[in-house]
mmCIF file of C-alpha atoms in Angstrom:
data_model
loop_
_atom_site.group_PDB
_atom_site.id
_atom_site.type_symbol
_atom_site.label_atom_id
_atom_site.label_comp_id
_atom_site.label_asym_id
_atom_site.label_seq_id
_atom_site.Cartn_x
_atom_site.Cartn_y
_atom_site.Cartn_z
ATOM 1 C CA ASP A 9 0.050 -0.158 -0.203
ATOM 2 C CA THR A 10 1.242 3.230 -1.054
ATOM 3 C CA ALA A 11 1.231 5.737 2.089
ATOM 4 C CA VAL A 12 1.349 8.932 0.169
ATOM 5 C CA SER A 13 0.613 8.890 -3.631
ATOM 6 C CA GLN A 14 0.368 11.594 -6.244
ATOM 7 C CA THR A 15 -0.423 11.402 -9.940
ATOM 8 C CA PRO A 16 1.401 11.990 -12.855
ATOM 9 C CA LYS A 17 4.831 10.732 -12.057
ATOM 10 C CA TYR A 18 6.087 12.731 -14.831
ATOM 11 C CA LEU A 19 4.298 15.813 -16.700
ATOM 12 C CA VAL A 20 5.146 17.751 -19.669
ATOM 13 C CA THR A 21 3.354 20.530 -21.144
ATOM 14 C CA GLN A 22 3.439 24.149 -22.889
ATOM 15 C CA MET A 23 3.691 27.149 -21.708
ATOM 16 C CA GLY A 24 0.154 28.962 -20.617
ATOM 17 C CA ASN A 25 -1.503 25.364 -20.179
ATOM 18 C CA ASP A 26 -3.371 24.947 -16.666
ATOM 19 C CA LYS A 27 -2.333 21.428 -15.529
ATOM 20 C CA SER A 28 -3.356 19.516 -12.133
ATOM 21 C CA ILE A 29 -1.260 17.175 -9.833
ATOM 22 C CA LYS A 30 -3.608 15.051 -7.541
ATOM 23 C CA CYS A 31 -2.236 13.486 -4.218
ATOM 24 C CA GLU A 32 -3.676 11.137 -1.765
ATOM 25 C CA GLN A 33 -2.700 9.791 1.659
ATOM 26 C CA ASN A 34 -4.382 6.702 3.036
ATOM 27 C CA LEU A 35 -2.531 7.544 6.514
ATOM 28 C CA GLY A 36 -5.198 9.174 8.374
ATOM 29 C CA HIS A 37 -3.244 12.576 8.631
ATOM 30 C CA ASP A 38 -4.382 15.389 9.430
ATOM 31 C CA THR A 39 -1.556 17.955 7.851
ATOM 32 C CA MET A 40 -0.748 17.674 4.027
ATOM 33 C CA TYR A 41 1.916 19.647 2.134
ATOM 34 C CA TRP A 42 3.047 20.933 -1.161
ATOM 35 C CA TYR A 43 6.786 21.340 -1.419
ATOM 36 C CA LYS A 44 8.515 22.446 -4.571
ATOM 37 C CA GLN A 45 12.185 20.998 -5.555
ATOM 38 C CA ASP A 46 14.135 23.238 -7.971
ATOM 39 C CA SER A 47 17.353 22.522 -9.902
ATOM 40 C CA LYS A 48 19.388 23.398 -7.078
ATOM 41 C CA LYS A 49 17.818 20.599 -4.766
ATOM 42 C CA PHE A 50 16.200 23.188 -2.348
ATOM 43 C CA LEU A 51 12.739 21.982 -0.594
ATOM 44 C CA LYS A 52 10.455 25.167 -0.354
ATOM 45 C CA ILE A 53 7.056 24.687 0.870
ATOM 46 C CA MET A 54 4.509 26.055 -0.829
ATOM 47 C CA PHE A 55 1.364 25.273 0.978
ATOM 48 C CA SER A 56 0.346 23.233 4.224
ATOM 49 C CA TYR A 57 -3.138 22.220 5.116
ATOM 50 C CA ASN A 58 -5.120 20.883 7.925
ATOM 51 C CA ASN A 59 -8.827 20.198 8.142
ATOM 52 C CA LYS A 60 -8.809 24.050 9.814
ATOM 53 C CA GLU A 61 -5.847 25.988 8.068
ATOM 54 C CA LEU A 62 -4.472 26.898 4.936
ATOM 55 C CA ILE A 63 -1.033 28.562 5.267
ATOM 56 C CA ILE A 64 0.306 29.459 2.045
ATOM 57 C CA ASN A 65 4.067 30.456 1.369
ATOM 58 C CA GLU A 66 3.565 34.167 0.337
ATOM 59 C CA THR A 67 6.278 33.949 -2.254
ATOM 60 C CA VAL A 68 4.023 31.126 -4.304
ATOM 61 C CA PRO A 69 2.389 32.948 -7.308
ATOM 62 C CA ASN A 70 -1.440 33.357 -6.930
ATOM 63 C CA ARG A 71 -1.689 31.075 -10.194
ATOM 64 C CA PHE A 72 -0.861 28.042 -7.810
ATOM 65 C CA SER A 73 -3.795 27.079 -6.166
ATOM 66 C CA PRO A 74 -4.185 23.976 -3.532
ATOM 67 C CA LYS A 75 -7.829 22.218 -3.798
ATOM 68 C CA SER A 76 -8.771 19.560 -1.013
ATOM 69 C CA PRO A 77 -12.131 17.622 -1.520
ATOM 70 C CA ASP A 78 -11.561 15.748 1.828
ATOM 71 C CA LYS A 79 -9.134 14.993 4.509
ATOM 72 C CA ALA A 80 -6.861 12.550 2.512
ATOM 73 C CA HIS A 81 -6.571 14.878 -0.738
ATOM 74 C CA LEU A 82 -4.781 17.596 -1.627
ATOM 75 C CA ASN A 83 -4.469 18.552 -5.072
ATOM 76 C CA LEU A 84 -2.306 21.223 -6.591
ATOM 77 C CA HIS A 85 -3.851 23.292 -9.683
ATOM 78 C CA ILE A 86 -1.655 25.106 -11.651
ATOM 79 C CA ASN A 87 -2.790 28.223 -14.163
ATOM 80 C CA SER A 88 -0.739 29.371 -16.860
ATOM 81 C CA LEU A 89 2.095 27.632 -16.717
ATOM 82 C CA GLU A 90 5.518 28.982 -16.777
ATOM 83 C CA LEU A 91 8.691 27.856 -17.843
ATOM 84 C CA GLY A 92 10.255 28.511 -14.265
ATOM 85 C CA ASP A 93 7.547 26.363 -12.875
ATOM 86 C CA SER A 94 9.345 23.494 -14.143
ATOM 87 C CA ALA A 95 10.802 21.298 -11.340
ATOM 88 C CA VAL A 96 9.861 18.208 -9.259
ATOM 89 C CA TYR A 97 6.860 18.674 -6.954
ATOM 90 C CA PHE A 98 6.204 16.498 -3.794
ATOM 91 C CA CYS A 99 2.918 15.996 -1.624
ATOM 92 C CA ALA A 100 3.748 15.128 2.011
ATOM 93 C CA SER A 101 1.468 14.582 5.113
ATOM 94 C CA SER A 102 2.230 14.101 8.531
ATOM 95 C CA LEU A 103 0.334 13.219 11.599
ATOM 96 C CA THR A 104 0.154 16.681 13.311
ATOM 97 C CA GLU A 105 2.397 19.710 12.642
ATOM 98 C CA ASN A 106 5.164 18.569 14.669
ATOM 99 C CA THR A 107 5.836 15.105 13.251
ATOM 100 C CA GLU A 108 7.498 13.964 10.661
ATOM 101 C CA ALA A 109 6.266 14.089 7.099
ATOM 102 C CA PHE A 110 5.750 11.418 4.538
ATOM 103 C CA PHE A 111 6.527 12.335 1.117
ATOM 104 C CA GLY A 112 4.815 11.163 -2.396
ATOM 105 C CA GLN A 113 7.300 9.949 -5.102
ATOM 106 C CA GLY A 114 7.332 13.198 -6.637
ATOM 107 C CA THR A 115 5.790 15.059 -9.807
ATOM 108 C CA ARG A 116 8.637 16.306 -12.495
ATOM 109 C CA LEU A 117 7.014 19.112 -14.129
ATOM 110 C CA THR A 118 8.570 20.022 -17.212
ATOM 111 C CA VAL A 119 7.248 23.405 -19.389
ATOM 112 C CA VAL A 120 8.341 23.851 -22.623
ATOM 113 C CA GLY B 21 15.785 35.685 7.450
ATOM 114 C CA GLN B 22 16.033 31.808 7.942
ATOM 115 C CA ASN B 23 19.085 29.980 6.800
ATOM 116 C CA ILE B 24 19.806 26.203 7.235
ATOM 117 C CA ASP B 25 23.788 25.568 6.086
ATOM 118 C CA GLN B 26 24.926 22.294 5.581
ATOM 119 C CA PRO B 27 28.260 21.150 3.288
ATOM 120 C CA THR B 28 27.280 20.423 -0.104
ATOM 121 C CA GLU B 29 29.292 17.557 -1.183
ATOM 122 C CA MET B 30 30.809 14.771 1.046
ATOM 123 C CA THR B 31 32.629 11.581 0.447
ATOM 124 C CA ALA B 32 33.195 8.781 2.749
ATOM 125 C CA THR B 33 34.792 4.770 2.563
ATOM 126 C CA GLU B 34 32.642 1.844 3.073
ATOM 127 C CA GLY B 35 32.609 0.663 6.247
ATOM 128 C CA ALA B 36 33.846 4.174 7.506
ATOM 129 C CA ILE B 37 32.152 6.753 9.717
ATOM 130 C CA VAL B 38 30.758 10.353 8.628
ATOM 131 C CA GLN B 39 29.386 13.174 10.209
ATOM 132 C CA ILE B 40 27.325 15.426 8.256
ATOM 133 C CA ASN B 41 26.635 19.389 9.998
ATOM 134 C CA CYS B 42 24.087 21.900 10.020
ATOM 135 C CA THR B 43 23.774 24.860 11.474
ATOM 136 C CA TYR B 44 20.719 27.087 11.417
ATOM 137 C CA GLN B 45 19.042 30.224 11.984
ATOM 138 C CA THR B 46 15.652 30.463 12.359
ATOM 139 C CA SER B 47 12.609 32.601 13.997
ATOM 140 C CA GLY B 48 11.825 29.990 16.776
ATOM 141 C CA PHE B 49 12.668 26.195 16.850
ATOM 142 C CA ASN B 50 9.999 23.558 17.189
ATOM 143 C CA GLY B 51 12.520 20.751 16.463
ATOM 144 C CA LEU B 52 15.230 19.815 13.667
ATOM 145 C CA PHE B 53 14.481 17.113 11.354
ATOM 146 C CA TRP B 54 16.991 14.817 9.171
ATOM 147 C CA TYR B 55 15.972 13.368 5.998
ATOM 148 C CA GLN B 56 17.797 10.907 3.660
ATOM 149 C CA GLN B 57 16.950 11.199 -0.480
ATOM 150 C CA HIS B 58 18.357 9.000 -3.240
ATOM 151 C CA ALA B 59 18.725 10.925 -6.468
ATOM 152 C CA GLY B 60 15.023 10.853 -8.400
ATOM 153 C CA GLU B 61 13.211 10.005 -5.083
ATOM 154 C CA ALA B 62 11.065 11.183 -2.519
ATOM 155 C CA PRO B 63 13.080 12.645 0.872
ATOM 156 C CA THR B 64 12.353 9.808 3.693
ATOM 157 C CA PHE B 65 12.309 10.399 7.321
ATOM 158 C CA LEU B 66 15.541 9.608 9.558
ATOM 159 C CA SER B 67 15.226 11.029 12.443
ATOM 160 C CA TYR B 68 14.333 14.157 15.009
ATOM 161 C CA ASN B 69 15.489 16.034 17.807
ATOM 162 C CA VAL B 70 13.924 18.751 19.866
ATOM 163 C CA LEU B 71 15.630 18.450 23.044
ATOM 164 C CA ASP B 72 19.576 19.161 23.001
ATOM 165 C CA GLY B 73 21.527 15.817 23.158
ATOM 166 C CA LEU B 74 22.175 12.415 20.886
ATOM 167 C CA GLU B 75 19.290 10.301 19.604
ATOM 168 C CA GLU B 76 20.691 7.030 18.339
ATOM 169 C CA LYS B 77 18.744 5.031 15.959
ATOM 170 C CA GLY B 78 20.666 1.983 14.480
ATOM 171 C CA ARG B 79 23.527 3.117 12.599
ATOM 172 C CA PHE B 80 22.759 6.173 12.367
ATOM 173 C CA SER B 81 22.680 9.289 15.401
ATOM 174 C CA SER B 82 21.645 12.634 15.536
ATOM 175 C CA PHE B 83 23.208 15.219 17.464
ATOM 176 C CA LEU B 84 21.420 18.993 18.693
ATOM 177 C CA SER B 85 22.469 21.709 20.166
ATOM 178 C CA ARG B 86 20.376 24.570 20.360
ATOM 179 C CA SER B 87 22.106 27.132 22.219
ATOM 180 C CA LYS B 88 24.379 26.922 19.423
ATOM 181 C CA GLY B 89 22.014 26.280 16.233
ATOM 182 C CA TYR B 90 23.841 22.925 15.495
ATOM 183 C CA SER B 91 23.175 19.251 14.850
ATOM 184 C CA TYR B 92 24.963 16.716 12.793
ATOM 185 C CA LEU B 93 23.835 13.667 11.582
ATOM 186 C CA LEU B 94 26.368 10.331 12.248
ATOM 187 C CA LEU B 95 26.537 7.511 9.768
ATOM 188 C CA LYS B 96 28.311 4.825 11.236
ATOM 189 C CA GLU B 97 29.325 1.597 9.167
ATOM 190 C CA LEU B 98 28.922 3.038 5.837
ATOM 191 C CA GLN B 99 26.952 1.040 3.046
ATOM 192 C CA MET B 100 26.800 1.520 -0.589
ATOM 193 C CA LYS B 101 23.301 2.372 -0.418
ATOM 194 C CA ASP B 102 24.005 5.158 1.934
ATOM 195 C CA SER B 103 24.935 7.322 -0.921
ATOM 196 C CA ALA B 104 22.755 9.824 -1.050
ATOM 197 C CA SER B 105 21.577 13.567 -0.233
ATOM 198 C CA TYR B 106 20.863 14.176 3.520
ATOM 199 C CA LEU B 107 18.636 16.984 4.028
ATOM 200 C CA CYS B 108 18.454 18.848 7.220
ATOM 201 C CA ALA B 109 15.135 20.889 8.047
ATOM 202 C CA VAL B 110 14.216 22.952 11.341
ATOM 203 C CA LYS B 111 10.624 23.811 12.142
ATOM 204 C CA ASP B 112 10.222 27.107 12.966
ATOM 205 C CA SER B 113 7.805 29.149 15.463
ATOM 206 C CA ASN B 114 4.719 28.920 13.087
ATOM 207 C CA TYR B 115 5.488 24.978 12.624
ATOM 208 C CA GLN B 116 6.816 25.712 8.818
ATOM 209 C CA LEU B 117 9.742 23.227 8.127
ATOM 210 C CA ILE B 118 12.470 25.367 6.781
ATOM 211 C CA TRP B 119 15.422 23.158 4.509
ATOM 212 C CA GLY B 120 18.557 22.883 3.940
ATOM 213 C CA ALA B 121 20.015 22.170 0.150
ATOM 214 C CA GLY B 122 21.118 18.977 1.378
ATOM 215 C CA THR B 123 24.047 17.213 1.642
ATOM 216 C CA LYS B 124 25.257 15.108 -1.273
ATOM 217 C CA LEU B 125 27.228 12.014 -0.029
ATOM 218 C CA ILE B 126 29.174 9.797 -2.143
ATOM 219 C CA ILE B 127 30.369 6.404 -0.617
ATOM 220 C CA LYS B 128 33.517 5.027 -2.126
ATOM 221 C CA PRO B 129 34.308 1.131 -1.825
#
């Protein structure tokens, strides 16, 4: 059983398109995250979300929006994709804000 | 600003011991994590320190000094499969994880 699963694993798309990345966790965790890992391997938090609160990293463009249909899912929607959006995007979840995060396998997004 | 510093790359020999250092400056502190990330894969959790001292877990140990803003990850009896990047991350006062860029560890036979 995959604890945190995200799809697709690879995504190649043209500039200006809108795309979504799906994430699901079957761990019963309260908190989910989206991270961006750029070519320099820095992991940057984009969003953290639990049932009560969405925390947005203020540096994230508003073209990016998280959508959570329920506690087990946190999808990432991206509008008007730009070349600089190319990166690996990781979904993660943790039991609480204080505990370790479990990561999905990542989505390698390439914008051409 | 918030900052996590760790060496970019280290090389060690199979069977040996290596220590990977991490220094941090963050707005508040709610724990420090070490993760392992193999190339092309997701980070996986290794250890968590919130109090000063050494936490031992098999071949891996992690140390924390909050007063010095310093941690290290100690890997013993190195194996080839330990070749990976090791990421240090600190939870700040808002419980947001601030990540270092990672240390790429190369193990040679």
